[in-house]
Amino acid sequence: MSPILVGIKRVIDYSVRVRVKPDGSGVVTDGVKMSINPFDEIALEEALRIKERNLATEVIVISIGAHEAQQQLRTALAMGADRALLVQVDGPVEPLTAAQVFLKLVQKHQPQLVILGKQAIDDDNGQTGQMLAALWERPQATYASKLELDGARARVTREVDAGLETIEIDLPAVVTTDLRLNEPRYIKLPDIMKAKKKPLDVTTLAELGVATPTQGIRTLKFEAPPTRSRGVMVKDAAELLAALQQRGVL
Amino acid sequence: MNRALVIAEHSLGKLNASTAKCVSCVQGIGEVEIDIAVLAADAGALAAEAAALGGVRRVLTLERPENVEALAAVWAPQLAALAGGYTHLFGPSTTFGKDLMPRIAALLGVGQISDVMAVDSAYRFRRPVYASNAIITVEAPAGSIVVATVRTASFQPAAGGGQAPIEALAVTATLPTHTRFVSRSAANADRPDLQTAARVVSGGRALASAENFKLLYQLADALGAAVGASRAAVDAGYAANELQVGQTGKIIAPQLYMALGISGAIQHLTGIKDARTIVAVNKDSEAPIFEVADIGLVGDLFTIVPELERLIRARQ
């Protein structure tokens, strides 16, 4: 048996209405609620369930980002993770850099599984899991809605455009989570107290031997999306049909 | 001169419409020679379809038995081996392309631009972030290959009428056996495809059961429309997961989108922003869906939907 690594990203909470700053330099983050990326919460829940079935030795949660991401790692520890590592980086982290960080940690911890969210709800890139699998030269099972472990193999059901696809992969492997994989547990108060005693280490890219990219993809500006305006209201099906005909849609 | 390689997506022996949209996106970078790569066990008919797309220089086929299913771990090493000499490597932002392209990018040691929605220049693109609550302009470093996925709803398919030559290639790449295809559930084949349909009828939690979703199917049949669903309806088990429209489901751009009993969560609106006409029927007049609807109707969908179906059939 071996550990499971889980990625935890600190993002603007999904319920916050994100607004672009007037100067186009980013989005408003002052006083905005921050949370664990929802897909990462699902990843952690899946890892915890595997450990609870005695199929993993421990669950290690890893975040790459600002000092404040320790809050999200503490939440992950309260959910049940055994220990946490923050790779402290100021400023945005490109998915390729994140994958290089995970590769270093995979070489150190020799996990059977790395479970990541299929995407983070801030940059919506959806790349890190696939990139890690490429660098690690191991299988990837993206958009997982069901994960069944069978010794040195896993059978994964994936949510794809055509419906559901099932693949079989050898372990170790990277799995990325879709919404319907599980429903993450709620945290109980005693767990929050217990989490304060669990180990949370902090390291840096330099300590891990990951180079800071000098020539990545640069974000030049942020803009608010074009808005649609409210249209006409009709009072019954017949009027609706007439309005559709008037617009030339039918 | 830019040289672009577009990765063809296909299923059941047919080219997916996303391929023609990727070609159209790539044409936006200006001076460019476009090749299409077709990976398959038997590429014949697929390559012919790709060769008929307008503006394509040549179609490259990589035929091997291992390419029968689009497993990223199997396809990526072959495409990475093929990428030398290209300035751009583009695939669709469908589950196929989103799974495959980052694996290729990492093998090439470069980043990826996800969900390109507009092309400003060969190295400058626009893409949505924060569930489309912001649009960012990004710049890839000139001098290294640009790997990107294309948000297909943002582009019209490239025109037909092409006659590109087809070349069979063999690349030397060691293919892993650690990932094996098992099965795929058959999507409903006798209905228009949700991703590309001109008309979509979509239902939400207010439908209250899978049984009631039949009302939607009947209206969709009368309209020749595809059926979609909100995340809430899928989570509740009223509709299959592949019908989900929205940020984490499908992003679509039909001529007509009818949202029936869908409140209009931001994640759902993200998926339909590019629809030409949005119709909303909801019993809650305060539902956010009405803020984006071109035509709104407050009322009970269980009476309105059958009535609408009757009126549409009466016209035909």
Short mmCIF file of C-alpha atoms in Angstrom, two decimals, chain A residues 12 14-20 27 29 39 94-96 118-119 121-128 130-135 137-143 153 155 158-170 178-180 215-226 228-241 243-245 247-250, chain B residues 71-72 94-96 98-99 102-103 105-107 109-115 124 126-142 177-185 187 195 199 223 231 234-235 241-242 244 247-248 250 255-256 258 266-267 272-279 281 290-298 304 307-308 311-312 315:
data_model
loop_
_atom_site.label_atom_id
_atom_site.label_comp_id
_atom_site.label_asym_id
_atom_site.label_seq_id
_atom_site.Cartn_x
_atom_site.Cartn_y
_atom_site.Cartn_z
CA ILE A 12 -12.58 32.49 -5.12
CA TYR A 14 -17.97 29.36 -6.35
CA SER A 15 -20.88 31.40 -4.96
CA VAL A 16 -19.11 34.75 -5.38
CA ARG A 17 -20.07 36.83 -8.40
CA VAL A 18 -16.64 37.53 -9.86
CA ARG A 19 -16.04 41.09 -11.10
CA VAL A 20 -13.24 42.43 -13.29
CA VAL A 27 -10.52 40.39 -10.81
CA THR A 29 -10.31 39.73 -4.60
CA PHE A 39 -13.35 19.70 -7.83
CA GLU A 94 1.05 27.87 -14.71
CA PRO A 95 -0.29 24.32 -15.03
CA LEU A 96 3.02 23.05 -16.43
CA LYS A 118 -10.56 18.28 -13.50
CA GLN A 119 -10.12 22.05 -13.50
CA ILE A 121 -12.80 27.34 -11.22
CA ASP A 122 -10.56 30.42 -11.39
CA ASP A 123 -8.36 29.99 -14.48
CA ASP A 124 -10.49 27.12 -15.91
CA ASN A 125 -7.38 25.66 -17.57
CA GLY A 126 -8.01 21.98 -16.90
CA GLN A 127 -4.45 20.90 -17.70
CA THR A 128 -2.46 19.96 -14.62
CA GLN A 130 -2.89 15.49 -17.94
CA MET A 131 0.47 17.29 -17.86
CA LEU A 132 1.54 15.43 -14.72
CA ALA A 133 0.57 12.10 -16.29
CA ALA A 134 2.65 12.98 -19.36
CA LEU A 135 5.75 13.95 -17.36
CA GLU A 137 4.71 8.66 -18.08
CA ARG A 138 1.72 7.12 -16.31
CA PRO A 139 -2.00 6.71 -17.17
CA GLN A 140 -4.50 9.53 -16.87
CA ALA A 141 -8.20 9.09 -16.23
CA THR A 142 -9.82 12.49 -16.59
CA TYR A 143 -13.44 13.51 -15.75
CA ARG A 153 -5.33 -1.67 -11.58
CA ARG A 155 -11.42 0.88 -13.60
CA ARG A 158 -15.37 9.03 -17.34
CA GLU A 159 -17.94 11.69 -18.23
CA VAL A 160 -17.30 12.42 -21.90
CA ASP A 161 -19.30 14.36 -24.49
CA ALA A 162 -20.80 11.18 -25.94
CA GLY A 163 -21.92 9.83 -22.56
CA LEU A 164 -19.95 7.58 -20.23
CA GLU A 165 -16.68 5.89 -21.10
CA THR A 166 -14.95 3.22 -19.05
CA ILE A 167 -11.21 2.66 -19.16
CA GLU A 168 -8.88 0.37 -17.25
CA ILE A 169 -5.57 1.77 -16.05
CA ASP A 170 -2.52 0.36 -14.32
CA ASP A 178 -15.86 15.35 -12.29
CA LEU A 179 -18.86 16.58 -10.32
CA ARG A 180 -20.67 13.30 -9.89
CA GLN A 215 8.93 32.19 -20.89
CA GLY A 216 5.38 31.11 -20.19
CA ILE A 217 2.00 32.25 -21.46
CA ARG A 218 1.37 35.81 -20.28
CA THR A 219 -1.99 37.32 -19.39
CA LEU A 220 -2.14 40.81 -20.87
CA LYS A 221 -5.53 42.02 -19.65
CA PHE A 222 -8.87 41.12 -18.13
CA GLU A 223 -12.20 42.29 -19.53
CA ALA A 224 -15.79 41.88 -18.45
CA PRO A 225 -17.73 39.65 -20.83
CA PRO A 226 -20.30 41.19 -23.18
CA ARG A 228 -27.00 40.06 -23.01
CA SER A 229 -29.89 42.36 -22.40
CA ARG A 230 -33.32 41.45 -21.16
CA GLY A 231 -35.76 40.84 -24.00
CA VAL A 232 -39.53 40.84 -24.25
CA MET A 233 -42.04 39.11 -22.00
CA VAL A 234 -44.99 37.26 -23.52
CA LYS A 235 -48.09 35.98 -21.73
CA ASP A 236 -48.84 32.58 -23.27
CA ALA A 237 -47.70 29.87 -25.69
CA ALA A 238 -49.38 31.49 -28.70
CA GLU A 239 -47.61 34.81 -28.09
CA LEU A 240 -44.34 32.94 -27.59
CA LEU A 241 -44.73 31.26 -30.96
CA ALA A 243 -42.45 36.18 -31.06
CA LEU A 244 -40.28 33.34 -32.36
CA GLN A 245 -41.71 33.76 -35.84
CA ARG A 247 -37.47 36.90 -34.89
CA GLY A 248 -37.24 34.52 -37.82
CA VAL A 249 -36.24 31.58 -35.63
CA LEU A 250 -39.14 29.35 -36.69
CA LEU B 71 -6.64 7.30 -25.53
CA ALA B 72 -4.57 10.38 -24.68
CA THR B 94 -14.32 18.95 -26.18
CA THR B 95 -13.69 16.18 -23.66
CA PHE B 96 -11.56 14.57 -26.41
CA LYS B 98 -9.25 18.68 -23.28
CA ASP B 99 -8.00 15.21 -22.34
CA PRO B 102 -2.34 19.12 -22.35
CA ARG B 103 -0.64 15.72 -22.48
CA ALA B 105 1.91 20.16 -24.51
CA ALA B 106 3.69 18.67 -21.49
CA LEU B 107 5.60 16.23 -23.71
CA GLY B 109 7.59 21.16 -22.60
CA VAL B 110 5.26 24.08 -23.31
CA GLY B 111 2.12 25.54 -21.72
CA GLN B 112 -1.31 25.37 -23.29
CA ILE B 113 -3.96 27.96 -24.05
CA SER B 114 -7.34 26.45 -23.16
CA ASP B 115 -10.68 27.40 -24.72
CA ARG B 124 -2.38 36.49 -29.01
CA ARG B 126 -8.75 35.60 -25.92
CA ARG B 127 -10.22 33.00 -23.58
CA PRO B 128 -12.82 32.86 -20.80
CA VAL B 129 -11.91 32.44 -17.12
CA TYR B 130 -13.98 32.36 -13.90
CA ALA B 131 -16.81 30.52 -15.66
CA SER B 132 -16.85 33.21 -18.37
CA ASN B 133 -17.26 36.01 -15.86
CA ALA B 134 -14.06 37.45 -17.29
CA ILE B 135 -12.32 37.28 -20.63
CA ILE B 136 -8.53 37.39 -20.68
CA THR B 137 -6.15 38.23 -23.50
CA VAL B 138 -3.12 35.95 -23.40
CA GLU B 139 0.13 35.93 -25.31
CA ALA B 140 2.18 32.83 -26.02
CA PRO B 141 5.94 33.23 -26.38
CA ALA B 142 6.96 33.57 -30.01
CA THR B 177 -0.19 -0.38 -22.76
CA HIS B 178 -1.02 0.91 -19.27
CA THR B 179 -4.31 2.47 -20.41
CA ARG B 180 -7.02 0.29 -21.96
CA PHE B 181 -10.42 1.17 -23.40
CA VAL B 182 -13.26 -0.91 -21.94
CA SER B 183 -16.59 0.47 -23.10
CA ARG B 184 -18.67 3.52 -23.96
CA SER B 185 -22.37 4.01 -23.36
CA ALA B 187 -25.61 8.17 -26.68
CA GLN B 195 -23.23 20.17 -29.23
CA ARG B 199 -32.28 24.18 -31.81
CA LEU B 223 -39.02 21.36 -33.33
CA ARG B 231 -26.82 20.54 -13.78
CA VAL B 234 -28.74 15.88 -14.12
CA ASP B 235 -27.73 15.68 -10.46
CA ASN B 241 -24.95 13.48 -17.72
CA GLU B 242 -24.10 14.01 -21.41
CA GLN B 244 -25.73 18.83 -19.19
CA GLN B 247 -19.70 25.58 -17.53
CA THR B 248 -18.98 22.00 -16.45
CA LYS B 250 -21.41 21.48 -22.77
CA GLN B 255 -29.90 29.38 -33.13
CA LEU B 256 -32.66 28.73 -30.58
CA MET B 258 -35.38 27.07 -24.87
CA ILE B 266 -24.36 31.51 -13.62
CA GLN B 267 -22.75 28.16 -14.46
CA ILE B 272 -25.59 29.33 -23.55
CA LYS B 273 -24.23 32.87 -23.84
CA ASP B 274 -23.58 32.49 -27.56
CA ALA B 275 -27.07 31.20 -28.40
CA ARG B 276 -28.79 33.50 -30.91
CA THR B 277 -32.23 33.46 -29.32
CA ILE B 278 -32.87 32.38 -25.74
CA VAL B 279 -36.42 31.56 -24.62
CA VAL B 281 -40.27 29.59 -19.38
CA PHE B 290 -35.11 36.14 -17.55
CA GLU B 291 -32.21 38.62 -17.40
CA VAL B 292 -30.63 37.00 -20.46
CA ALA B 293 -33.73 35.68 -22.25
CA ASP B 294 -34.81 37.29 -25.53
CA ILE B 295 -38.32 35.99 -24.98
CA GLY B 296 -39.63 35.26 -21.49
CA LEU B 297 -42.83 33.61 -20.33
CA VAL B 298 -43.83 33.35 -16.68
CA ILE B 304 -47.24 25.72 -21.55
CA GLU B 307 -49.63 23.76 -25.63
CA LEU B 308 -46.54 24.98 -27.45
CA LEU B 311 -49.30 24.90 -31.76
CA ILE B 312 -46.02 24.03 -33.49
CA ARG B 315 -48.35 24.89 -38.17
#
